[in-house]
Coordinates of C-alpha atoms and ligand atoms in Angstrom, one line a residue:
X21 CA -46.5 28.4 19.0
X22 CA -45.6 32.1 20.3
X23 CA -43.4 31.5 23.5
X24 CA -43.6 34.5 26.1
X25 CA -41.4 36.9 26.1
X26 CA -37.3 36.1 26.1
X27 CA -35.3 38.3 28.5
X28 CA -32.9 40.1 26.4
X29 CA -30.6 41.0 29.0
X30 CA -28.0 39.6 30.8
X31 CA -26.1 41.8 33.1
X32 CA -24.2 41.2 36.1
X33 CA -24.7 37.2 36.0
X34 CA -28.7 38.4 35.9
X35 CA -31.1 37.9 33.2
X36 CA -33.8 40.1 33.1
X37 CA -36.1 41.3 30.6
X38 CA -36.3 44.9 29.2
X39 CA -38.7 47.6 28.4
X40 CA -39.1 47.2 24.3
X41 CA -40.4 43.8 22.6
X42 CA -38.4 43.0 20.2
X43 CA -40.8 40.6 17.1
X44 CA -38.7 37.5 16.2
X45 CA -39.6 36.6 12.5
X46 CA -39.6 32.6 10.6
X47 CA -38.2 33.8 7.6
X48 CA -39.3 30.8 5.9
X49 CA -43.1 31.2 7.0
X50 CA -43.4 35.3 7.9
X51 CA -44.5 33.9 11.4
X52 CA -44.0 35.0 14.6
X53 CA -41.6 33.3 16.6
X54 CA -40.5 34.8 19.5
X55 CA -40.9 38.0 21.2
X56 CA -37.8 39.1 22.8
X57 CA -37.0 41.8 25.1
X58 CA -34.5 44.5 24.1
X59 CA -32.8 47.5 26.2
X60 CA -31.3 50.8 26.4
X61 CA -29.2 53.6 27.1
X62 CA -29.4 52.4 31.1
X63 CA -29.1 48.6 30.4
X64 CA -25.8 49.9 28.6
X65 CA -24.7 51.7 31.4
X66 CA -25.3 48.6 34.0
X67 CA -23.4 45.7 31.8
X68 CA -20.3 48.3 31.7
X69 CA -20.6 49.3 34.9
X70 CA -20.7 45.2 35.8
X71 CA -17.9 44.8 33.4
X72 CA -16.1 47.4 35.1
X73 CA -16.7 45.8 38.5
X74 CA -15.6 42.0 37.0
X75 CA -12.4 43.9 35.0
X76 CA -9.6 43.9 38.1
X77 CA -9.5 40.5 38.6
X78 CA -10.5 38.7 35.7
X79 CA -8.0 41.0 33.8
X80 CA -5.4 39.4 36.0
X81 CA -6.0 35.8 35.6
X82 CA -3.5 33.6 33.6
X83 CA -4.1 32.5 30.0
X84 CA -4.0 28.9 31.1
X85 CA -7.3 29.7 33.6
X86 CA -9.0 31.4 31.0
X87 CA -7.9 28.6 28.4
X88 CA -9.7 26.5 30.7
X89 CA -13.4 28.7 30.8
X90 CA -12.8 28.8 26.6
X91 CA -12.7 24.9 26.0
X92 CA -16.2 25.1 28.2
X93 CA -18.2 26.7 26.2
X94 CA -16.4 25.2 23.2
X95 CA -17.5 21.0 24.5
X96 CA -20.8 22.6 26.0
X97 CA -21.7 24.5 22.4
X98 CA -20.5 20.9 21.1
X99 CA -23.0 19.0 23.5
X100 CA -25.9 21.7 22.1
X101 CA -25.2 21.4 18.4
X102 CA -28.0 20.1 17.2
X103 CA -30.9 22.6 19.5
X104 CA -28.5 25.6 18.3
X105 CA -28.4 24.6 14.6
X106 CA -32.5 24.3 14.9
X107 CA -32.9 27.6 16.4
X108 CA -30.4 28.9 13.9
X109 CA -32.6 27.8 10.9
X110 CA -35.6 29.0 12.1
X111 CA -34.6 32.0 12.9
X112 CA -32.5 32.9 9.4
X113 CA -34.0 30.2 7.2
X114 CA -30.3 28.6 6.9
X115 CA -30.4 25.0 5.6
X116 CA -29.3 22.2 7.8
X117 CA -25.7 22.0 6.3
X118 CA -25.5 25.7 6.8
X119 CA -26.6 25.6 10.1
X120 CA -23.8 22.7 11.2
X121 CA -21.2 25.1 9.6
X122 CA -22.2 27.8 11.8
X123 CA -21.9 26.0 14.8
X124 CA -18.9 23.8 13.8
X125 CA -17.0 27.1 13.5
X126 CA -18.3 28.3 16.4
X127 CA -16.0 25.4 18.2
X128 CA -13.4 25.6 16.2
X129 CA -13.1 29.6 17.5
X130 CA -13.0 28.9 20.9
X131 CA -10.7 25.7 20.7
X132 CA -8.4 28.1 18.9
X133 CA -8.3 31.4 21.4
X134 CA -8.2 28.4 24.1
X135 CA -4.9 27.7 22.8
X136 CA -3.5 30.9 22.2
X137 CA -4.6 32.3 25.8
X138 CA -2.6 29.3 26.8
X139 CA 0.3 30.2 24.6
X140 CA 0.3 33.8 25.8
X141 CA 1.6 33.3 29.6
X142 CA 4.8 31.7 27.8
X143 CA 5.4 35.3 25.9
X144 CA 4.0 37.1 28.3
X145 CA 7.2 39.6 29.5
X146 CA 9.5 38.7 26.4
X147 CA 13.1 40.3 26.5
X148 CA 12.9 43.2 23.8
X149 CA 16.7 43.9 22.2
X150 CA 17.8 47.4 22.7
X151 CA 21.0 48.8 21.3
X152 CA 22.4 49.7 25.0
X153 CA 23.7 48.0 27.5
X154 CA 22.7 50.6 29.8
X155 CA 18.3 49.5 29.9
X156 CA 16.5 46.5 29.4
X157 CA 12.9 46.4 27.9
X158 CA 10.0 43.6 27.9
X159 CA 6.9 43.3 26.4
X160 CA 3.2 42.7 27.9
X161 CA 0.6 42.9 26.2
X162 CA -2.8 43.6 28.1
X163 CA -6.5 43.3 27.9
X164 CA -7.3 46.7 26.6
X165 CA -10.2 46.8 28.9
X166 CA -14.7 46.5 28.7
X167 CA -15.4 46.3 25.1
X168 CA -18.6 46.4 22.6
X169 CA -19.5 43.9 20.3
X170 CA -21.8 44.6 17.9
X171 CA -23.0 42.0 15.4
X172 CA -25.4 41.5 12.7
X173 CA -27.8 38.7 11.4
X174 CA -26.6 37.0 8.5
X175 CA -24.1 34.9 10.8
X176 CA -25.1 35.8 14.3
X177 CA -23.2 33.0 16.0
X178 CA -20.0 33.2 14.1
X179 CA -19.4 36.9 14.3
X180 CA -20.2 36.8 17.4
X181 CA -17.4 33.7 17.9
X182 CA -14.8 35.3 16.2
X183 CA -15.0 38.6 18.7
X184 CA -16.1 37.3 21.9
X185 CA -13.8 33.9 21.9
X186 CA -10.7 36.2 21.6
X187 CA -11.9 39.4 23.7
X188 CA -11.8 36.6 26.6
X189 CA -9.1 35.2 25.4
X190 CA -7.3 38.3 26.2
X191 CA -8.9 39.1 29.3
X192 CA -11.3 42.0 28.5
X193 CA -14.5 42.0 29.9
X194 CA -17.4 42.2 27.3
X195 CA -20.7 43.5 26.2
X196 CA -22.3 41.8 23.9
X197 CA -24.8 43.5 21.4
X198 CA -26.7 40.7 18.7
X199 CA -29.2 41.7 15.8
X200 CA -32.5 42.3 16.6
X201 CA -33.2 40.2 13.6
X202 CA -32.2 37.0 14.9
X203 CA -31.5 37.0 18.8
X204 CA -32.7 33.2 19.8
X205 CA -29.3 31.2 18.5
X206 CA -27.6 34.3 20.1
X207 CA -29.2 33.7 23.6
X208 CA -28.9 29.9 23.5
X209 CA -25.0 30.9 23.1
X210 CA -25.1 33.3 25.8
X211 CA -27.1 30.9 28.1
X212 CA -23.6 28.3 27.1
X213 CA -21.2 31.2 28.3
X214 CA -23.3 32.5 31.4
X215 CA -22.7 28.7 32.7
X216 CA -19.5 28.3 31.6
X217 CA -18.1 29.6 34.9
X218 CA -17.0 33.1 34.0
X219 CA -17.0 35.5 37.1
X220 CA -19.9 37.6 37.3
X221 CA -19.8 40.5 35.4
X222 CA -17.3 39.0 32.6
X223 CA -19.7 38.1 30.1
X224 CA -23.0 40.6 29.6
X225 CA -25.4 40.4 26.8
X226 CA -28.1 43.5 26.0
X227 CA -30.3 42.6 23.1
X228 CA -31.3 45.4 21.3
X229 CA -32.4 47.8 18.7
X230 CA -29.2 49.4 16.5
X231 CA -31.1 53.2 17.5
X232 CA -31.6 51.9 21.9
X233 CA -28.4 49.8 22.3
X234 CA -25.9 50.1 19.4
X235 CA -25.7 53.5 19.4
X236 CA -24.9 53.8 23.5
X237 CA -22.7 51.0 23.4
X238 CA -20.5 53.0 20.4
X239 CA -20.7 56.0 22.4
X240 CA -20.1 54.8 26.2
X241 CA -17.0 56.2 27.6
X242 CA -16.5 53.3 29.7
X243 CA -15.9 50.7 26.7
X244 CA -12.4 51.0 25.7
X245 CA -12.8 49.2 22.2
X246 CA -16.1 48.4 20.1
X247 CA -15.8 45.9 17.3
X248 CA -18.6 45.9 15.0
X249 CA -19.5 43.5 11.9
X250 CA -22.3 45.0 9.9
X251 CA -23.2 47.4 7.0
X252 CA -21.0 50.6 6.1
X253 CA -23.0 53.1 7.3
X254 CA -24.0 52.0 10.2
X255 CA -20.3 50.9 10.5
X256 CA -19.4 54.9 9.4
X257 CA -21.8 55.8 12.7
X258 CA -19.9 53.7 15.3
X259 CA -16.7 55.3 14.1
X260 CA -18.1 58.7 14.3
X261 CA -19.7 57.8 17.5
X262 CA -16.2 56.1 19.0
X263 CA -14.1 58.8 17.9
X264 CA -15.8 61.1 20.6
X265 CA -14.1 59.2 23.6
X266 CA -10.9 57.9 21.2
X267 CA -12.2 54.3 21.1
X268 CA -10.7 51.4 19.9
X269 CA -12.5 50.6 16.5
X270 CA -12.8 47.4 14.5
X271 CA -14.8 47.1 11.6
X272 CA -16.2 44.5 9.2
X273 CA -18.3 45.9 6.6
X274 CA -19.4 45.2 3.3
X275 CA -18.0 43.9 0.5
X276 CA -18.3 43.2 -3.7
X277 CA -15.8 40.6 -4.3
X278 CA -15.0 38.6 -7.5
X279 CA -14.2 35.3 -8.8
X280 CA -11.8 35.1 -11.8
X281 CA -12.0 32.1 -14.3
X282 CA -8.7 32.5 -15.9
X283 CA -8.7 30.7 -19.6
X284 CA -7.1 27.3 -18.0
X285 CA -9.7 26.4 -15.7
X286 CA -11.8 23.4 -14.6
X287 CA -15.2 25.1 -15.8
X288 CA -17.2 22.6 -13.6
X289 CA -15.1 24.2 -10.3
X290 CA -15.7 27.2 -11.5
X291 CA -19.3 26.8 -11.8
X292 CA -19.3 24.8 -8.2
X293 CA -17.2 28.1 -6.7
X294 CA -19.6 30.4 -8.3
X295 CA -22.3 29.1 -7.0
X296 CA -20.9 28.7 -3.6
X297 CA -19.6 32.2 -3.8
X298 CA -22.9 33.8 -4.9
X299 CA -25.4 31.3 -3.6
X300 CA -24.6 30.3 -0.2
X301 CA -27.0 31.8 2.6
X302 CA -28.8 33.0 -0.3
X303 CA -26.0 35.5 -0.7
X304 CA -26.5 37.2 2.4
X305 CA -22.4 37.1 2.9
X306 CA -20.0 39.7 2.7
X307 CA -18.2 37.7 1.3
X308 CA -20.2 37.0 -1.6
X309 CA -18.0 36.5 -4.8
X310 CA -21.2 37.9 -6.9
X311 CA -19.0 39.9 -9.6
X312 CA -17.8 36.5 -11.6
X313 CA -14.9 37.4 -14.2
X314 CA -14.5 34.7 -16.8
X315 CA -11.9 34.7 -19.6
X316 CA -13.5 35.5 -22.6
X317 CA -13.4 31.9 -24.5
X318 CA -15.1 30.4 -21.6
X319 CA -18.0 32.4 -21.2
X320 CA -20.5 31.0 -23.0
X321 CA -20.1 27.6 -22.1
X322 CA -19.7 29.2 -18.6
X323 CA -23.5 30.8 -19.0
X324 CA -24.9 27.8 -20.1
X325 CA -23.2 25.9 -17.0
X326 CA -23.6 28.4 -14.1
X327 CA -27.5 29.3 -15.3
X328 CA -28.4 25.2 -15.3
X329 CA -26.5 24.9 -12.0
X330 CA -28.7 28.0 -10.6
X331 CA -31.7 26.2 -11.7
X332 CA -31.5 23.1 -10.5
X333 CA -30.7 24.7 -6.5
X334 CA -33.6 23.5 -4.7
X335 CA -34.7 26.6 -2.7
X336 CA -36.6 25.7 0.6
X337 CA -37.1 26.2 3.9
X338 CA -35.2 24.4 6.6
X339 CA -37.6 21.7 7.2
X340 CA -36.8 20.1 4.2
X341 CA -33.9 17.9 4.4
X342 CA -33.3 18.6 0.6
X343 CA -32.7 22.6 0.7
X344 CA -29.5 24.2 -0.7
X345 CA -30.7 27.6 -0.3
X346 CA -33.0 29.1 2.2
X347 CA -35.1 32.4 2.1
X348 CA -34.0 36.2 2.6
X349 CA -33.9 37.1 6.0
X350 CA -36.7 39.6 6.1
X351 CA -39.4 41.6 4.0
X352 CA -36.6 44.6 4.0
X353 CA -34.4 42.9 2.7
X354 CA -36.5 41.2 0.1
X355 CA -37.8 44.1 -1.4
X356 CA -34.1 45.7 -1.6
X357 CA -32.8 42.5 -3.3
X358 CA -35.9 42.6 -5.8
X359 CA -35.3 46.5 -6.1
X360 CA -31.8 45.6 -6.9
X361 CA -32.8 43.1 -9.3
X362 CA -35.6 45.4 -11.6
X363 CA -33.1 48.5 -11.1
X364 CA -30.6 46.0 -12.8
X365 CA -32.4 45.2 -15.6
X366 CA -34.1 49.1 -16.1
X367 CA -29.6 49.5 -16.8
X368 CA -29.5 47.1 -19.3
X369 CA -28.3 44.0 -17.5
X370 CA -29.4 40.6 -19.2
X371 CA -31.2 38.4 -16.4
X372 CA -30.5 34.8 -17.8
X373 CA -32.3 33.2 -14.7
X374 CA -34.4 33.2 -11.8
X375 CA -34.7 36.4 -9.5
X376 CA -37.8 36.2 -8.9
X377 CA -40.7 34.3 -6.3
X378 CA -40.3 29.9 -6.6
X379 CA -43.9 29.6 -8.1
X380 CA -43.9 26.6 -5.2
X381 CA -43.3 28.5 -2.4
X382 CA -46.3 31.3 -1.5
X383 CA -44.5 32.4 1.3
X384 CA -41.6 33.0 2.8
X385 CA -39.1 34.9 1.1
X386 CA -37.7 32.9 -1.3
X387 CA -35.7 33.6 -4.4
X388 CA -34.8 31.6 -6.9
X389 CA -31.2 32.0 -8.1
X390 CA -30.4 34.8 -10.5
X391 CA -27.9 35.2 -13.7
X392 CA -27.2 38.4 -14.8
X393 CA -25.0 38.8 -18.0
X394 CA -24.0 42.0 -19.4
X395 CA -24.1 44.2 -16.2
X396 CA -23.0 47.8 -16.8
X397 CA -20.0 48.3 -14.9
X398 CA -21.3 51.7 -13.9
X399 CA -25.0 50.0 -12.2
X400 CA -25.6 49.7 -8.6
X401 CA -26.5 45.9 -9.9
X402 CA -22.1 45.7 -10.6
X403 CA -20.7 48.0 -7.8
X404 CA -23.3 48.0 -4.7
X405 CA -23.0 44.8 -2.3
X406 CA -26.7 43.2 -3.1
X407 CA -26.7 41.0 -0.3
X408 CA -28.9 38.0 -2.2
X409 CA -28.4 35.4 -5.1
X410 CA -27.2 37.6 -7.5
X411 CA -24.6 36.7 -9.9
X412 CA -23.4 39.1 -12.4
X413 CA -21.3 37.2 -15.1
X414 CA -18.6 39.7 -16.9
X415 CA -15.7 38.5 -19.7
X416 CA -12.4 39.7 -20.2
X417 CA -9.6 39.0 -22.7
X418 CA -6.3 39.2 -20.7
X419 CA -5.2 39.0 -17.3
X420 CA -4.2 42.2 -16.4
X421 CA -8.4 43.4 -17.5
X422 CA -9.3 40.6 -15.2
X423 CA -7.3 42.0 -12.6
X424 CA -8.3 45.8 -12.7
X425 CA -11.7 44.8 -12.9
X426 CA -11.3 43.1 -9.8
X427 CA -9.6 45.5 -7.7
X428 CA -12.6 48.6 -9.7
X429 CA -14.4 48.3 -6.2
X430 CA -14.6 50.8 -3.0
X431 CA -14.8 47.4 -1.1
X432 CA -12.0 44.7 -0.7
X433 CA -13.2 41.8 1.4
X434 CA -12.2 38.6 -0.8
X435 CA -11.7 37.2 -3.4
X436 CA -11.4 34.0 -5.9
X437 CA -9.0 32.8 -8.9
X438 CA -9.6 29.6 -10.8
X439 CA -7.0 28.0 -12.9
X440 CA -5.3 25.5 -13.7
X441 CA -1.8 26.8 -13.7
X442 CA -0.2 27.4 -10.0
X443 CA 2.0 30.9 -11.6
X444 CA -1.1 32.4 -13.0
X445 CA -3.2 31.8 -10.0
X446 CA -0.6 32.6 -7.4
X447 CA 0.4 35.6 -9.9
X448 CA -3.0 36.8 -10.2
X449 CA -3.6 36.5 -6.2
X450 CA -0.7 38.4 -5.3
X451 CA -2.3 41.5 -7.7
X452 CA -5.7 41.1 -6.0
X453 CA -6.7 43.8 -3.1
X454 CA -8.8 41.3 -0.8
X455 CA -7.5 40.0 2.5
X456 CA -8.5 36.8 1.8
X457 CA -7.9 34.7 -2.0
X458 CA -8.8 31.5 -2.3
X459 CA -7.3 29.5 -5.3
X460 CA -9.6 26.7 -6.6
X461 CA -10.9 26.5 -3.2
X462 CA -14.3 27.5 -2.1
X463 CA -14.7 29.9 0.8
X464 CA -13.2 27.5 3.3
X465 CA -12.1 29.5 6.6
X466 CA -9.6 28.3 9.7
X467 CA -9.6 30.6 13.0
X468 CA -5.8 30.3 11.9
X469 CA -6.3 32.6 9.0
X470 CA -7.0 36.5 9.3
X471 CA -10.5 38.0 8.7
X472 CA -10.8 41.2 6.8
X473 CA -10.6 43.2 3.8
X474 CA -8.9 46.5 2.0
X475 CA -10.3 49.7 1.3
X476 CA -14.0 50.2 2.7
X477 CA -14.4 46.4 3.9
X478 CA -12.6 46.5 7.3
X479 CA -10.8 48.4 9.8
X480 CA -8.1 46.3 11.1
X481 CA -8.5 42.1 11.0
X482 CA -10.7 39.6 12.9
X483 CA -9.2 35.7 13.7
X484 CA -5.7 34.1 14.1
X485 CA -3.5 35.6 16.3
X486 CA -4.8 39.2 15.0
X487 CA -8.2 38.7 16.4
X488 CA -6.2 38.4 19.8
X489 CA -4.2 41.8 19.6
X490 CA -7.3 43.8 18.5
X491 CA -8.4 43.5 22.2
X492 CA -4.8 44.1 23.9
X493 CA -2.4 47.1 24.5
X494 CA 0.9 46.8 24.0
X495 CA 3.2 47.7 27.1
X496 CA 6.8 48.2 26.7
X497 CA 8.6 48.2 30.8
X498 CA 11.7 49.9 30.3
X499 CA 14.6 49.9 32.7
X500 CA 17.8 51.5 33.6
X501 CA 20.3 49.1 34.8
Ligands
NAD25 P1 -26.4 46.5 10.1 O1 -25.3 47.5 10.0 O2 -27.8 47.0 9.8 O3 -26.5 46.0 11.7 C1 -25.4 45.4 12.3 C2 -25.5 45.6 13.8 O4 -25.4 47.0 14.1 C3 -26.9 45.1 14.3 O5 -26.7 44.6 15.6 C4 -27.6 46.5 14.5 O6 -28.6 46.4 15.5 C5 -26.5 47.4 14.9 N1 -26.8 48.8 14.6 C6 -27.7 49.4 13.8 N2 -27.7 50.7 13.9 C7 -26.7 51.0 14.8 C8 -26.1 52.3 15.2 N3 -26.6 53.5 14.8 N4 -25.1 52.2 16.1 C9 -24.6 51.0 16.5 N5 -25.1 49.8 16.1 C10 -26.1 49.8 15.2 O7 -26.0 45.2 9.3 P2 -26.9 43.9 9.1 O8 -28.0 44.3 8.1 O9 -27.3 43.3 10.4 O10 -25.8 43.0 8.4 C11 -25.5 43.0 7.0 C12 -24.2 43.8 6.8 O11 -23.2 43.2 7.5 C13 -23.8 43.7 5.4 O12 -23.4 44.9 4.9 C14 -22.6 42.7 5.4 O13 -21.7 42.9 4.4 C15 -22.0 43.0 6.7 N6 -21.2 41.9 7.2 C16 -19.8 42.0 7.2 C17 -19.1 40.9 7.6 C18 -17.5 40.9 7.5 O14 -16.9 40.1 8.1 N7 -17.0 41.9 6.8 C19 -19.7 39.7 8.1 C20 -21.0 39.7 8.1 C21 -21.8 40.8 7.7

């Protein structure tokens, strides 16, 4: 049943509802399911100017006190797993176990910045060496000040997590932009933090088109940082749009990463890794390890295993307890994944399975799983980030092949070795431009590990202690004694 319209807003401890309507779609039934509403230029300009309001004193409170506001919202998002995982799945078509990872990580990200805030007054004005005897230096580091978060909606809570939990961990003030795609987990979330007994003003949340919120938020001279998750271009737009006022700019973008089956691995991990890596939130991830590199003597037997594993995925939507993979998120992206798929095989590409509609599921948009062998390294199918279940399965016949066509890619998010010999793996790792390699692992990730990628994937690094410094300043007090 249609609810009425969701305020979008939250500004100033407020929420109020704006002027456009933002249509919330079930991915898994193309139905309505919420009308949300969204804002503009001027809601923009009131969160910042509330932020700016909140800023003075919350900047100044101690890491312990805002330690204490972060394990809140972590016990209260505990206490409201279960309604945020279901608003989650109807709103992106994630499976249940999908879902609970979301929201899992979600505590583990606050629970983490609540410990480093805490950790922070301790090395707060640290003695900094000089080579005279004549000054003394220390070190602060400082909330950088209001700052932007823009994030998109193939893991709205998460991103969201990994920027906000340390933004307050540092002591900035924040405004808060989620996709228009999938608001409802997002605003359950915010509903968590508005309670969580933030001052007014700390925590502001203006739901939004990219075009009516976005693009202010990226261009307000008020926000000293903006840290975006999302697609390159619009990623190349917030950069342009930054650079006007000298903004602070994080980026996580896209990526095209691979999975290398060196000749001495476990071909049923790499089958399971594959299909984690290519499969998981029907391959909506930037993460995605969709280019698989396997060692020339296992390929075939490779095939064979990765096209019955794709096959037997039960595709469904969220209602059934037995779904591995859910839908697309949207008709868009669908039809881009399909166009992807037939522009594929017009290059030659060898589609072993799936790719197209589950003859059991009308509507919705599903897709089943696909193979692709013999992908031409110069198709969009092999070098553009597909953003669906898309493997494309490639051989090589020595190490240093697998590694150059690895790192033949403007992106450099993650990537994935399998082997069974520590040298080679470690070896091969070390040679890989990702920011994140897994060895015979799947795509686990602790808050303790850094976030980000080389080349086009990122600007700078989300999580672990890095997270934290992308929202501070660095102040060295130097004096003459
Ligand atoms: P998107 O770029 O279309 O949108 C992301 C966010 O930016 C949304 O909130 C959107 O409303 C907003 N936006 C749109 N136009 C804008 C503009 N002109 N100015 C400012 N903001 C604007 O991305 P998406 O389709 O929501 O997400 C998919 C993309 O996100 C993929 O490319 C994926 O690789 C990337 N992603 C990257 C990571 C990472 O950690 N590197 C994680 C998740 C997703």
């Amino acid at each position: 049943m249609l609810s009425p319209v969701l305020p979008g807003l939250y500004i100033d401890g407020q929420w109020r509802a704006g002027g456009e309507q933002l249509t919330v779609i079930n991915p898994s039934t193309e139905e309505r399911l919420a009308i949300v509403s969204g804002g503009d230029a001027q809601a923009v300009n009131e969160a910042v100017q509330a932020a700016q309001r909140a800023f003075g004193a919350w900047s100044k409170t101690t890491g312990a006190a805002r330690a204490v506001i972060l394990r809140t919202i972590a016990r209260a998002v505990a206490a409201r797993r279960e309604r945020l995982m279901t608003l989650q799945s109807s709103n992106s078509g994630k499976p249940g176990f999908e879902a609970a990872i979301d929201v899992d990580d979600v505590i583990a990200t606050f629970d983490y910045y609540a410990d480093l805030a805490e950790a922070s007054d301790g090395q707060q004005n640290q003695t900094v060496g000089l080579p005279s005897e004549d000054f003394s230096a220390r070190l602060r580091r400082e909330p950088c000040g209001i700052v932007g978060l823009i994030v998109p909606w193939n893991f709205p809570m998460v991103t969201t997590a990994w920027k906000l939990a340390p933004a307050l961990a540092a002591g900035c003030c924040v405004l808060l932009k989620p996709s228009e795609v999938t608001p409802l987990a997002e605003l359950e979330l915010a509903r968590i933090i508005a309670d969580s007994g933030l001052p007014t003003g700390v925590f502001n949340v203006v739901c939004g088109t990219g075009q009516q919120v976005g693009a202010p938020v990226s261009g307000h001279p008020g926000i000293a940082k903006v840290s975006f998750t999302g697609s390159n271009a619009v990623g190349v737009q917030v950069m342009q749009r930054g650079a006007e006022t000298v903004k602070g700019v994080s980026l996580e973008l896209g990526g095209k990463s691979a999975l290398l089956v060196m000749d001495d691995a476990d071909l049923d991990l790499a089958v399971e890794l594959a299909s984690g890596g290519g499969y998981f939130n029907a391959g909506q991830m930037c993460s995605a390890t969709n280019r698989v590199l396997v060692a020339q003597e296992l390929l075939e037997p490779f095939l064979q295993r990765i096209v019955a594993k794709a096959q037997s995925i039960k595709v469904a939507g969220p209602l059934d307890d037995a779904a591995e993979m859910g839908p697309l998120i949207n008709q868009a992206q669908y039809q881009r994944v399909l166009n992807h798929i037939e522009a594929g095989k017009a290059a030659g590409a060898q589609l072993l399975c799936g790719g197209g509609r589950p003859a059991a599921l009308p509507r919705g948009y599903f897709l089943e799983p696909a193979v692709f062998s013999q992908v031409p390294l110069d198709s969009a199918l092999w070098r553009d980030e597909i953003f669906g279940p898309v493997l494309c399965v490639r051989g090589f016949s020595s190490e240093a092949e697998a590694i150059a066509l690895a790192n033949d890619s403007q992106f450099g998010l993650v990537a994935s070795v399998v082997s069974g010999n520590a040298e080679t793996a470690d070896r091969v790792a070390n040679a890989l431009q990702a920011g994140m390699v897994w060895i015979n692992a799947p795509q686990v990730i602790f808050a303790q590990t850094a976030w980000g990628g080389y080349k086009q994937s990122s600007v700078g690094r989300e999580l672990g202690p890095w997270g934290m410094q992308a929202f501070q300043e660095i102040k060295h007090v130097v004096r003459a004694i």
